[in-house]
């Protein structure tokens, strides 16, 4: 009882920046679609299963340029911190099969300035070269000044990579993890990686000073996430995003709505999406977090017996 | 009959190979210069960026081609009214955390004292937000998950944010290079504080991450380029345990590195400390096709690294 009260109080405190709505328009669809696909391990079979899952959404990708944004943070041997390269490459092949004119993979790591080193050591470089898939370092792309479509940070505008802006179809591909500053890092937090280091530094510390959750909302209000493919085959719990423990969930989560994807992933983690401030706020204008407004196209949402462990400050997120 | 392997039979041929590669890299770098005189990170960009431009100017500092003069003019033309430099052409005017790199480029061009002085003045006023008493108090009392001493501050990436390793290291190098013999009352404490900040933020296992050594009780993993840059800034100081363990970490870690940016910075740092770097130079030479090095800042850093064995290390500073 006491723990619950503390949790609610903490949740309310986290929500303080969101007391007044600061978005320019409501773009929430009437309903959203999510497909939870079973996937026990990272293998060549992923491409076939992913293609079946993607076909459930009847995406019209003909002639479009697709940009895949994985979560590629750093390389720490033996720690599952990045979206797995086999899943990312499988997604690239699927989108080409679905008629995309081009597919590129793009990321701007937050702390590690040597993106090429991360690509090499995480196994991405060999796969990308082999399959001739181009990679864009979002930390070092040409930049375009962009007005924010929400202003919870007070930044007003943000500089964004031109090749991100020019992409017709942006796919956020997070690694499902807990996060010691924002509770979780899912498809929306993953978009911190589009903020360019060349302008904002390594790390993009201005986003921390303006508030991580307000920054997530502002970025996601401004950069459209057309689709989500979340890597929950092996997720992370505890002191994420770098120092947590691996936790096998055996799932890939697809969605045409990042808010619905993140709310679903949170439920799969045994966390309550209604207690996660940036999910709550974006559910007011960007997407749907409510179970009733999400059509599950594949497996049903099942909460784990034991919720994901978090750092103590975020234990109130656990849906016990 | 054994095949002729000139590279291994005659040691001087390695030097020749390096020299030929440098010419090839240099030509590639000049070929990437934009009409404006600046360099962008990637060839797909039409925007001059501060970091590749500064590194290119340093790499071409002995060059008498018009390319260097045009690059310098671009750098001068893009200086902000407050003395800082923007991160890229067209950026907002507050100033980039890599302003120190522009100062280093100008100092090593041996001219343009007025612009350098304005850049130095801006650097002396720029500091991490944790230097303010309110934030010091916050970091000491409530916001304690990141282990650091806010009394020891350096330079931020952006105004209004905390100090980080790369901008602090470049700022210390710029101030040391600008004030070799006569450090004023304003300069000396900033250099000292910057060095203290770097020593304070080192990772427990040796080396440096982007900014903090321990977060949520967990030691951070060090990065090669951050470690190399911090070591360059600390060169000439009394070698203590932190510097020693940083050097040891760098020597161990670089053995498995195959990325040219990190290799180049590691070579520059280890060379400054008179560590053997022949094998690193060989590995950089192995990445000899400049067409495969898509990032111009990386290409320039490679030239600087190979060049340091012959023409001197541009980042080497004395106490």
Coordinates of C-alpha atoms in Angstrom, one line a residue:
Chain A
X1 CA 0.0 0.0 0.0
X2 CA 2.7 2.4 1.1
X3 CA 4.9 1.3 -1.9
X4 CA 2.0 1.9 -4.2
X5 CA 1.4 5.4 -2.8
X6 CA 5.1 6.2 -3.2
X7 CA 5.0 4.9 -6.7
X8 CA 2.0 7.1 -7.6
X9 CA 3.6 10.1 -6.0
X10 CA 6.8 9.5 -7.9
X11 CA 4.8 9.0 -11.1
X12 CA 3.0 12.3 -10.5
X13 CA 6.4 14.0 -10.0
X14 CA 7.7 12.6 -13.2
X15 CA 4.6 14.0 -15.0
X16 CA 5.1 17.6 -13.8
X17 CA 6.5 18.9 -17.1
X18 CA 3.3 17.5 -18.7
X19 CA 0.8 19.4 -16.6
X20 CA 0.0 21.7 -19.6
X21 CA -0.4 20.2 -23.1
X22 CA 2.2 21.7 -25.4
X23 CA 1.6 19.9 -28.7
X24 CA 0.4 21.6 -31.9
X25 CA -2.2 19.1 -33.1
X26 CA -3.7 15.7 -32.3
X27 CA -2.6 13.1 -34.7
X28 CA -3.7 10.0 -32.8
X29 CA -5.3 7.4 -35.0
X30 CA -8.7 6.1 -34.0
X31 CA -7.2 2.6 -33.6
X32 CA -3.7 1.1 -33.7
X33 CA -2.3 -2.3 -34.7
X34 CA 0.3 -4.4 -33.0
X35 CA 1.6 -7.8 -33.8
X36 CA 3.6 -9.7 -31.2
X37 CA 5.6 -12.4 -33.0
X38 CA 7.2 -15.3 -31.3
X39 CA 11.0 -15.6 -32.0
X40 CA 13.0 -17.7 -29.7
X41 CA 16.4 -16.8 -31.1
X42 CA 18.4 -14.7 -33.5
X43 CA 18.6 -16.7 -36.7
X44 CA 18.3 -16.7 -40.4
X45 CA 14.7 -17.7 -39.9
X46 CA 13.8 -14.2 -38.6
X47 CA 13.4 -12.8 -42.1
X48 CA 10.7 -15.3 -43.1
X49 CA 8.8 -14.8 -39.8
X50 CA 9.2 -11.0 -40.0
X51 CA 7.9 -10.9 -43.6
X52 CA 4.8 -12.8 -42.5
X53 CA 4.3 -10.4 -39.6
X54 CA 4.8 -7.3 -41.8
X55 CA 2.3 -8.5 -44.3
X56 CA -0.4 -8.4 -41.6
X57 CA -0.2 -4.6 -41.9
X58 CA -0.6 -4.3 -45.7
X59 CA 2.0 -1.6 -45.8
X60 CA 2.2 0.4 -49.1
X61 CA 5.9 0.8 -49.5
X62 CA 6.2 0.8 -53.3
X63 CA 8.8 3.3 -54.4
X64 CA 9.4 4.6 -50.9
X65 CA 12.8 5.2 -49.2
X66 CA 12.8 3.3 -45.9
X67 CA 15.1 4.3 -43.0
X68 CA 15.7 1.8 -40.2
X69 CA 16.7 3.3 -36.9
X70 CA 18.1 0.5 -34.6
X71 CA 19.4 1.1 -31.1
X72 CA 23.1 1.0 -31.6
X73 CA 24.6 2.4 -28.5
X74 CA 28.1 1.0 -28.0
X75 CA 29.7 -2.4 -28.0
X76 CA 30.2 -4.1 -24.7
X77 CA 31.3 -7.7 -25.1
X78 CA 28.7 -10.2 -23.7
X79 CA 26.1 -7.5 -23.0
X80 CA 22.9 -7.3 -25.1
X81 CA 22.6 -3.6 -25.5
X82 CA 22.0 -3.2 -29.2
X83 CA 19.2 -4.2 -31.5
X84 CA 20.5 -7.4 -33.0
X85 CA 22.1 -7.0 -36.4
X86 CA 20.4 -10.1 -37.7
X87 CA 17.0 -8.6 -37.0
X88 CA 17.9 -5.3 -38.6
X89 CA 19.2 -6.9 -41.7
X90 CA 16.2 -9.2 -41.9
X91 CA 14.0 -6.1 -41.7
X92 CA 15.9 -4.4 -44.5
X93 CA 15.4 -7.4 -46.7
X94 CA 11.7 -7.6 -45.9
X95 CA 11.1 -4.0 -46.8
X96 CA 12.9 -4.5 -50.1
X97 CA 10.7 -7.5 -50.7
X98 CA 7.6 -5.4 -49.9
X99 CA 8.5 -3.0 -52.7
X100 CA 10.6 -0.3 -51.0
X101 CA 12.8 1.6 -53.5
X102 CA 15.7 1.8 -51.0
X103 CA 16.4 0.8 -47.4
X104 CA 19.1 2.4 -45.3
X105 CA 20.1 1.9 -41.7
X106 CA 20.8 5.0 -39.7
X107 CA 21.9 5.7 -36.1
X108 CA 23.8 8.4 -34.1
X109 CA 25.2 6.7 -31.0
X110 CA 24.9 8.9 -27.9
X111 CA 28.3 8.4 -26.2
X112 CA 30.6 6.6 -28.6
X113 CA 32.0 9.0 -31.2
X114 CA 33.5 6.3 -33.3
X115 CA 30.3 4.9 -35.0
X116 CA 32.4 2.8 -37.4
X117 CA 34.0 1.1 -34.4
X118 CA 30.6 0.2 -33.0
X119 CA 29.5 -1.1 -36.4
X120 CA 32.6 -3.3 -36.7
X121 CA 32.5 -4.7 -33.2
X122 CA 28.8 -5.3 -33.0
X123 CA 28.8 -7.3 -36.2
X124 CA 26.8 -4.8 -38.2
X125 CA 29.6 -3.8 -40.6
X126 CA 30.2 -7.3 -42.0
X127 CA 26.5 -7.9 -42.5
X128 CA 25.8 -4.5 -44.1
X129 CA 28.7 -4.9 -46.5
X130 CA 27.8 -8.4 -47.4
X131 CA 24.2 -7.4 -48.1
X132 CA 25.1 -4.0 -49.6
X133 CA 22.9 -2.1 -47.2
X134 CA 24.0 1.5 -46.7
X135 CA 24.5 3.0 -43.3
X136 CA 24.0 6.7 -42.4
X137 CA 25.9 8.1 -39.4
X138 CA 23.2 10.5 -38.1
X139 CA 25.7 12.2 -35.8
X140 CA 27.5 13.5 -38.9
X141 CA 24.9 14.1 -41.6
X142 CA 24.0 17.4 -43.1
X143 CA 21.5 19.2 -40.8
X144 CA 18.2 20.9 -41.3
X145 CA 16.7 23.3 -38.8
X146 CA 13.3 21.9 -37.8
X147 CA 10.5 23.4 -35.8
X148 CA 9.3 21.2 -33.0
X149 CA 5.7 20.1 -33.1
X150 CA 5.6 19.9 -29.4
X151 CA 7.5 22.2 -27.0
X152 CA 7.8 20.5 -23.6
X153 CA 11.5 21.2 -23.6
X154 CA 11.3 24.9 -24.6
X155 CA 13.8 24.3 -27.3
X156 CA 11.4 25.5 -30.0
X157 CA 13.4 23.9 -32.8
X158 CA 15.9 21.2 -33.3
X159 CA 18.5 20.4 -36.0
X160 CA 17.9 17.1 -37.7
X161 CA 19.8 15.0 -40.2
X162 CA 18.8 15.7 -43.8
X163 CA 18.6 12.0 -44.7
X164 CA 16.2 11.3 -41.8
X165 CA 14.0 14.2 -43.0
X166 CA 14.1 13.0 -46.6
X167 CA 13.1 9.4 -45.7
X168 CA 9.6 8.4 -46.7
X169 CA 9.2 5.7 -44.1
X170 CA 11.0 5.8 -40.7
X171 CA 11.1 2.5 -38.7
X172 CA 12.2 2.7 -35.1
X173 CA 13.9 -0.6 -34.1
X174 CA 14.5 -0.4 -30.4
X175 CA 16.1 -3.0 -28.1
X176 CA 13.5 -3.5 -25.3
X177 CA 15.3 -2.4 -22.2
X178 CA 14.8 -0.7 -18.9
X179 CA 16.5 2.7 -18.5
X180 CA 17.9 4.2 -15.3
X181 CA 16.9 7.8 -16.3
X182 CA 13.6 7.2 -18.2
X183 CA 12.3 3.9 -16.8
X184 CA 12.2 2.2 -20.2
X185 CA 13.9 2.7 -23.6
X186 CA 11.5 1.6 -26.4
X187 CA 10.6 2.9 -29.8
X188 CA 10.2 6.5 -28.7
X189 CA 13.3 6.8 -26.5
X190 CA 15.2 5.1 -29.3
X191 CA 14.7 8.3 -31.3
X192 CA 17.3 10.2 -29.2
X193 CA 19.7 8.6 -31.7
X194 CA 18.4 10.9 -34.5
X195 CA 19.6 14.0 -32.6
X196 CA 23.0 14.8 -34.2
X197 CA 26.1 14.7 -32.1
X198 CA 27.9 17.1 -34.4
X199 CA 25.5 19.8 -33.1
X200 CA 24.5 18.6 -29.7
X201 CA 27.6 16.7 -28.6
X202 CA 28.4 13.2 -27.3
X203 CA 26.3 12.7 -25.3
X204 CA 23.4 14.9 -26.3
X205 CA 23.4 16.4 -22.9
X206 CA 21.0 19.3 -23.7
X207 CA 18.2 16.7 -23.9
X208 CA 19.0 15.6 -20.3
X209 CA 19.0 19.2 -19.1
X210 CA 15.7 19.9 -20.8
X211 CA 14.3 16.7 -19.3
X212 CA 14.6 13.2 -20.9
X213 CA 10.8 12.6 -21.0
X214 CA 9.9 16.0 -22.4
X215 CA 12.7 15.6 -25.0
X216 CA 11.3 12.2 -26.0
X217 CA 7.9 13.7 -26.5
X218 CA 9.2 16.7 -28.5
X219 CA 11.3 14.5 -30.8
X220 CA 8.6 12.0 -31.4
X221 CA 6.0 14.8 -32.1
X222 CA 8.4 16.1 -34.7
X223 CA 10.0 13.1 -36.3
X224 CA 7.3 10.7 -37.6
X225 CA 7.8 7.1 -36.7
X226 CA 5.9 5.2 -39.4
X227 CA 6.5 1.8 -38.0
X228 CA 8.1 -0.1 -35.1
X229 CA 10.0 -3.3 -35.0
X230 CA 11.1 -3.9 -31.4
X231 CA 13.7 -6.4 -30.5
X232 CA 12.4 -8.3 -27.5
X233 CA 14.0 -11.6 -28.3
X234 CA 16.6 -10.9 -25.7
X235 CA 15.6 -7.8 -23.7
X236 CA 17.3 -6.1 -20.7
X237 CA 16.2 -5.5 -17.2
X238 CA 17.7 -3.8 -14.1
X239 CA 20.2 -1.0 -14.6
X240 CA 19.7 -0.5 -18.3
X241 CA 20.5 0.7 -20.9
X242 CA 24.1 -0.4 -20.6
X243 CA 24.6 -2.3 -17.3
X244 CA 21.4 -4.3 -16.9
X245 CA 21.0 -8.1 -17.2
X246 CA 19.8 -9.9 -20.3
X247 CA 16.3 -11.3 -20.1
X248 CA 14.9 -13.5 -22.8
X249 CA 11.4 -12.6 -23.9
X250 CA 11.4 -14.4 -27.2
X251 CA 9.3 -11.8 -29.1
X252 CA 9.4 -9.3 -31.8
X253 CA 6.8 -6.5 -31.6
X254 CA 5.6 -4.8 -34.7
X255 CA 3.3 -1.8 -34.8
X256 CA 2.1 1.1 -37.0
X257 CA 1.9 3.3 -33.9
X258 CA 4.9 3.9 -31.6
X259 CA 2.8 4.7 -28.6
X260 CA 0.9 1.5 -29.0
X261 CA 4.2 -0.4 -29.5
X262 CA 5.7 1.1 -26.4
X263 CA 2.6 0.5 -24.3
X264 CA 2.5 -3.1 -25.5
X265 CA 6.2 -3.6 -24.8
X266 CA 5.8 -2.2 -21.3
X267 CA 3.0 -4.7 -20.6
X268 CA 5.2 -7.5 -21.9
X269 CA 7.8 -6.3 -19.4
X270 CA 5.3 -6.4 -16.6
X271 CA 5.4 -2.6 -16.4
X272 CA 2.4 -0.3 -16.3
X273 CA 2.4 2.0 -19.4
X274 CA 0.0 4.4 -17.6
X275 CA 2.9 5.1 -15.2
X276 CA 5.4 6.0 -17.8
X277 CA 5.2 9.7 -18.3
X278 CA 6.3 9.9 -22.0
X279 CA 3.8 7.1 -23.0
X280 CA 1.0 8.9 -21.1
X281 CA 1.7 12.2 -22.7
X282 CA 2.1 10.9 -26.3
X283 CA -1.1 8.9 -25.8
X284 CA -2.9 12.3 -25.7
X285 CA -2.0 13.3 -29.2
X286 CA 0.3 10.8 -31.1
X287 CA -1.0 7.3 -30.6
X288 CA -2.9 4.9 -28.5
X289 CA -1.7 3.3 -25.3
X290 CA -5.1 2.0 -24.1
X291 CA -5.5 -1.8 -24.6
X292 CA -9.0 -1.2 -25.9
X293 CA -7.8 0.9 -28.8
X294 CA -5.1 -1.5 -29.9
X295 CA -5.8 -4.4 -32.3
X296 CA -3.5 -7.3 -31.6
X297 CA -2.9 -9.0 -34.9
X298 CA -0.8 -12.0 -33.7
X299 CA 0.0 -13.3 -30.2
X300 CA -1.9 -11.8 -27.2
X301 CA -0.2 -9.6 -24.7
X302 CA 0.9 -11.7 -21.7
X303 CA 2.6 -10.1 -18.7
X304 CA 5.5 -12.1 -17.2
X305 CA 5.1 -13.7 -13.8
X306 CA 7.9 -11.5 -12.6
X307 CA 8.0 -7.9 -13.9
X308 CA 11.2 -6.6 -15.3
X309 CA 13.6 -5.4 -12.5
X310 CA 14.3 -1.7 -12.6
X311 CA 16.5 0.7 -10.6
X312 CA 14.8 1.6 -7.3
X313 CA 13.6 5.0 -8.6
X314 CA 11.4 3.2 -11.2
X315 CA 10.1 0.3 -9.2
X316 CA 6.7 2.0 -9.1
X317 CA 6.4 1.2 -12.8
X318 CA 6.0 -2.5 -12.0
X319 CA 2.5 -3.6 -12.6
X320 CA 2.1 -5.7 -9.5
Chain B
X1 CA 63.1 -17.7 -56.6
X2 CA 61.6 -15.9 -53.6
X3 CA 59.2 -13.1 -54.6
X4 CA 60.5 -9.6 -53.9
X5 CA 58.8 -8.1 -50.9
X6 CA 60.3 -4.7 -50.8
X7 CA 58.1 -3.6 -47.9
X8 CA 59.6 -6.1 -45.4
X9 CA 63.1 -6.4 -46.8
X10 CA 64.0 -2.8 -46.8
X11 CA 62.8 -0.9 -43.7
X12 CA 63.0 2.4 -45.4
X13 CA 60.4 1.2 -47.8
X14 CA 57.8 1.3 -45.0
X15 CA 58.6 5.0 -44.6
X16 CA 58.2 5.3 -48.4
X17 CA 54.9 3.5 -48.3
X18 CA 53.7 5.7 -45.5
X19 CA 54.8 8.8 -47.5
X20 CA 53.0 7.6 -50.6
X21 CA 49.9 6.9 -48.6
X22 CA 50.0 10.3 -47.0
X23 CA 50.1 11.9 -50.5
X24 CA 47.2 9.8 -51.6
X25 CA 45.3 10.7 -48.4
X26 CA 46.2 14.4 -48.8
X27 CA 45.0 14.4 -52.4
X28 CA 41.7 12.7 -51.4
X29 CA 41.3 15.3 -48.6
X30 CA 41.9 18.2 -50.9
X31 CA 39.5 16.6 -53.4
X32 CA 36.8 16.7 -50.8
X33 CA 37.1 20.4 -50.0
X34 CA 33.8 22.2 -50.7
X35 CA 33.5 25.3 -52.9
X36 CA 33.0 27.3 -49.7
X37 CA 36.5 26.2 -48.5
X38 CA 35.3 24.1 -45.7
X39 CA 35.0 20.3 -45.3
X40 CA 31.9 18.3 -44.4
X41 CA 32.0 15.0 -42.5
X42 CA 30.4 13.1 -45.4
X43 CA 30.6 13.7 -49.1
X44 CA 26.8 13.6 -49.4
X45 CA 26.6 16.8 -47.3
X46 CA 26.8 20.3 -48.7
X47 CA 27.3 21.8 -45.2
X48 CA 30.8 22.8 -44.0
X49 CA 31.4 21.2 -40.6
X50 CA 33.8 22.6 -37.9
X51 CA 35.5 19.4 -36.9
X52 CA 36.6 18.0 -40.3
X53 CA 37.5 21.5 -41.4
X54 CA 39.8 22.0 -38.4
X55 CA 41.3 18.5 -38.7
X56 CA 41.9 19.1 -42.5
X57 CA 43.6 22.4 -41.8
X58 CA 45.9 20.7 -39.3
X59 CA 46.6 17.9 -41.7
X60 CA 47.5 20.4 -44.4
X61 CA 49.4 22.7 -42.2
X62 CA 52.7 22.3 -44.2
X63 CA 50.8 22.5 -47.5
X64 CA 51.4 25.4 -49.8
X65 CA 48.3 24.7 -52.0
X66 CA 45.5 27.2 -52.3
X67 CA 43.3 24.6 -50.5
X68 CA 44.8 25.5 -47.1
X69 CA 44.4 29.2 -47.7
X70 CA 40.7 28.7 -48.7
X71 CA 40.1 26.5 -45.7
X72 CA 41.6 29.1 -43.3
X73 CA 39.4 31.8 -44.9
X74 CA 36.3 29.6 -44.4
X75 CA 37.2 29.1 -40.8
X76 CA 37.7 32.8 -40.2
X77 CA 34.5 33.7 -42.1
X78 CA 32.4 31.4 -39.9
X79 CA 33.6 32.6 -36.5
X80 CA 30.6 33.7 -34.4
X81 CA 30.4 37.3 -33.2
X82 CA 31.0 36.1 -29.6
X83 CA 34.4 34.6 -30.6
X84 CA 33.2 31.0 -30.7
X85 CA 32.7 28.8 -33.8
X86 CA 29.5 27.1 -34.9
X87 CA 29.4 23.4 -35.2
X88 CA 28.6 23.8 -38.9
X89 CA 28.0 26.5 -41.4
X90 CA 24.5 27.9 -40.7
X91 CA 24.4 26.7 -37.1
X92 CA 22.9 28.8 -34.3
X93 CA 25.4 31.4 -33.0
X94 CA 25.9 30.2 -29.3
X95 CA 29.1 28.3 -30.0
X96 CA 30.2 24.7 -30.4
X97 CA 32.1 22.6 -27.9
X98 CA 34.7 22.1 -30.5
X99 CA 35.6 25.8 -30.7
X100 CA 38.9 24.8 -29.1
X101 CA 39.7 22.7 -32.1
X102 CA 39.4 25.8 -34.3
X103 CA 41.7 27.7 -32.0
X104 CA 44.2 24.8 -32.2
X105 CA 44.0 24.9 -36.0
X106 CA 44.6 28.7 -36.1
X107 CA 47.5 28.5 -33.6
X108 CA 49.1 25.8 -35.8
X109 CA 48.6 27.9 -38.9
X110 CA 50.9 30.5 -37.3
X111 CA 48.9 33.5 -38.1
X112 CA 45.6 35.3 -37.5
X113 CA 46.2 36.4 -33.9
X114 CA 43.1 38.5 -33.6
X115 CA 40.6 35.7 -34.4
X116 CA 42.6 33.3 -32.2
X117 CA 42.5 35.7 -29.3
X118 CA 38.7 36.1 -29.6
X119 CA 38.3 32.4 -29.7
X120 CA 40.5 32.1 -26.6
X121 CA 38.5 34.7 -24.7
X122 CA 35.3 32.8 -25.4
X123 CA 37.0 29.6 -24.2
X124 CA 38.0 31.2 -21.0
X125 CA 34.4 32.2 -20.3
X126 CA 32.8 28.9 -21.3
X127 CA 32.4 26.3 -18.6
X128 CA 30.3 23.3 -17.6
X129 CA 27.0 24.1 -15.9
X130 CA 28.1 22.1 -12.8
X131 CA 30.4 25.0 -12.0
X132 CA 27.4 27.1 -10.8
X133 CA 26.8 26.9 -7.0
X134 CA 23.2 25.8 -7.4
X135 CA 24.0 22.8 -9.6
X136 CA 27.0 21.9 -7.4
X137 CA 24.6 21.8 -4.5
X138 CA 22.2 19.7 -6.5
X139 CA 24.9 17.2 -7.6
X140 CA 26.1 16.9 -4.0
X141 CA 22.7 16.4 -2.4
X142 CA 20.0 15.0 -4.6
X143 CA 21.4 14.1 -8.0
X144 CA 24.1 11.7 -6.9
X145 CA 23.8 8.8 -9.3
X146 CA 26.7 10.0 -11.4
X147 CA 29.9 10.0 -9.4
X148 CA 31.9 13.1 -10.0
X149 CA 33.2 16.2 -8.2
X150 CA 31.4 19.3 -9.5
X151 CA 34.1 21.5 -8.2
X152 CA 36.3 20.1 -11.0
X153 CA 34.7 21.4 -14.1
X154 CA 35.8 21.8 -17.7
X155 CA 34.0 22.7 -20.9
X156 CA 30.6 21.6 -22.3
X157 CA 29.5 20.5 -25.8
X158 CA 26.8 23.2 -25.6
X159 CA 26.4 26.3 -23.5
X160 CA 24.1 25.4 -20.5
X161 CA 25.2 21.8 -20.2
X162 CA 27.8 19.8 -18.1
X163 CA 31.5 19.4 -18.9
X164 CA 32.5 16.5 -21.0
X165 CA 35.8 14.9 -21.8
X166 CA 36.3 15.8 -25.5
X167 CA 35.6 19.5 -25.3
X168 CA 37.5 19.8 -22.1
X169 CA 40.6 18.0 -23.5
X170 CA 40.7 20.1 -26.7
X171 CA 40.2 23.3 -24.6
X172 CA 43.1 22.4 -22.3
X173 CA 45.3 21.6 -25.4
X174 CA 44.3 25.0 -27.0
X175 CA 45.1 27.0 -23.8
X176 CA 48.4 25.2 -23.3
X177 CA 49.4 25.7 -26.9
X178 CA 48.3 29.4 -26.8
X179 CA 50.0 30.2 -23.5
X180 CA 53.2 28.3 -23.7
X181 CA 55.3 30.5 -21.5
X182 CA 53.1 33.2 -19.9
X183 CA 49.9 31.9 -18.4
X184 CA 47.8 34.8 -17.0
X185 CA 45.8 34.7 -13.8
X186 CA 42.8 33.9 -15.9
X187 CA 44.3 31.1 -17.9
X188 CA 46.3 29.1 -15.4
X189 CA 43.3 28.2 -13.1
X190 CA 41.2 27.2 -16.1
X191 CA 43.9 24.8 -17.4
X192 CA 44.4 23.5 -13.9
X193 CA 40.7 23.0 -13.4
X194 CA 40.3 21.3 -16.8
X195 CA 43.1 18.9 -15.9
X196 CA 41.5 18.2 -12.6
X197 CA 38.2 17.5 -14.3
X198 CA 39.8 15.0 -16.6
X199 CA 41.5 13.2 -13.8
X200 CA 38.3 13.2 -11.8
X201 CA 36.2 11.7 -14.6
X202 CA 38.5 8.8 -15.5
X203 CA 37.0 5.3 -15.6
X204 CA 38.0 2.9 -12.7
X205 CA 39.4 0.4 -15.2
X206 CA 41.6 3.0 -16.9
X207 CA 40.8 5.5 -19.7
X208 CA 37.9 7.7 -20.3
X209 CA 34.3 7.5 -21.5
X210 CA 32.5 10.5 -22.8
X211 CA 32.3 12.2 -19.4
X212 CA 31.8 10.1 -16.3
X213 CA 33.6 7.1 -14.9
X214 CA 30.8 5.7 -12.7
X215 CA 27.1 5.8 -13.2
X216 CA 24.6 4.2 -10.8
X217 CA 27.5 2.5 -9.1
X218 CA 28.7 0.8 -12.3
X219 CA 32.0 1.6 -13.9
X220 CA 31.7 2.9 -17.4
X221 CA 33.5 1.4 -20.4
X222 CA 36.3 3.6 -21.7
X223 CA 36.4 4.8 -25.3
X224 CA 39.6 4.9 -27.4
X225 CA 39.2 8.4 -28.9
X226 CA 38.1 10.0 -25.6
X227 CA 41.0 8.3 -23.8
X228 CA 43.5 9.4 -26.4
X229 CA 42.3 13.0 -26.4
X230 CA 42.3 13.2 -22.6
X231 CA 45.9 11.8 -22.5
X232 CA 47.0 14.3 -25.1
X233 CA 45.6 17.1 -22.9
X234 CA 47.4 15.7 -19.9
X235 CA 50.7 15.3 -21.6
X236 CA 53.5 17.1 -19.9
X237 CA 51.9 16.7 -16.5
X238 CA 53.4 14.6 -13.8
X239 CA 52.4 11.1 -14.8
X240 CA 50.2 9.8 -12.0
X241 CA 48.2 6.6 -11.5
X242 CA 45.3 7.9 -13.6
X243 CA 47.4 8.8 -16.6
X244 CA 49.4 5.5 -16.3
X245 CA 46.3 3.4 -16.1
X246 CA 44.8 5.3 -19.1
X247 CA 48.0 4.6 -21.1
X248 CA 47.9 1.0 -20.2
X249 CA 44.3 0.7 -21.0
X250 CA 44.8 2.4 -24.4
X251 CA 47.8 0.1 -25.3
X252 CA 45.8 -3.0 -24.4
X253 CA 42.5 -2.0 -26.1
X254 CA 43.9 -0.6 -29.3
X255 CA 45.3 -4.0 -30.2
X256 CA 41.9 -5.2 -31.2
X257 CA 40.7 -2.0 -32.8
X258 CA 40.1 -2.0 -36.6
X259 CA 38.4 1.4 -36.9
X260 CA 40.5 4.1 -38.4
X261 CA 39.3 7.0 -36.3
X262 CA 40.1 5.4 -33.0
X263 CA 43.4 3.9 -34.4
X264 CA 44.5 7.4 -35.5
X265 CA 43.7 9.1 -32.2
X266 CA 45.3 6.2 -30.2
X267 CA 48.5 6.5 -32.3
X268 CA 48.6 10.3 -31.7
X269 CA 48.3 9.8 -27.9
X270 CA 50.8 6.9 -27.6
X271 CA 53.3 8.8 -29.8
X272 CA 53.0 11.8 -27.5
X273 CA 54.0 9.6 -24.6
X274 CA 56.9 8.0 -26.6
X275 CA 55.2 4.6 -26.7
X276 CA 56.0 2.4 -29.7
X277 CA 53.5 3.1 -32.5
X278 CA 55.0 1.3 -35.5
X279 CA 52.4 -1.5 -35.5
X280 CA 49.6 1.0 -35.3
X281 CA 51.0 3.0 -38.2
X282 CA 51.2 -0.3 -40.2
X283 CA 47.6 -1.0 -39.4
X284 CA 46.5 2.5 -40.5
X285 CA 48.5 2.0 -43.7
X286 CA 46.6 -1.3 -44.3
X287 CA 43.4 0.8 -44.5
X288 CA 45.1 2.5 -47.5
X289 CA 42.2 3.1 -49.8
X290 CA 41.0 6.6 -49.0
X291 CA 37.9 6.0 -51.0
X292 CA 36.8 3.6 -48.3
X293 CA 37.2 6.2 -45.6
X294 CA 33.9 8.0 -46.1
X295 CA 34.3 10.4 -43.2
X296 CA 36.6 13.4 -43.9
X297 CA 37.3 14.0 -40.2
X298 CA 38.6 10.4 -40.1
X299 CA 40.7 10.9 -43.2
X300 CA 42.3 14.0 -41.8
X301 CA 42.9 12.3 -38.4
X302 CA 44.7 9.5 -40.3
X303 CA 47.0 11.9 -42.0
X304 CA 47.8 13.6 -38.7
X305 CA 48.6 10.3 -37.1
X306 CA 50.9 9.1 -39.9
X307 CA 52.4 12.6 -40.2
X308 CA 53.3 12.7 -36.5
X309 CA 56.0 10.2 -37.0
X310 CA 57.7 12.4 -39.6
X311 CA 56.7 16.0 -39.1
X312 CA 55.7 16.1 -35.4
X313 CA 52.6 15.6 -33.3
X314 CA 50.3 18.6 -33.7
X315 CA 48.5 17.8 -30.4
X316 CA 51.6 17.2 -28.3
X317 CA 51.7 19.9 -25.6
X318 CA 54.1 20.6 -22.7
X319 CA 53.0 21.5 -19.2

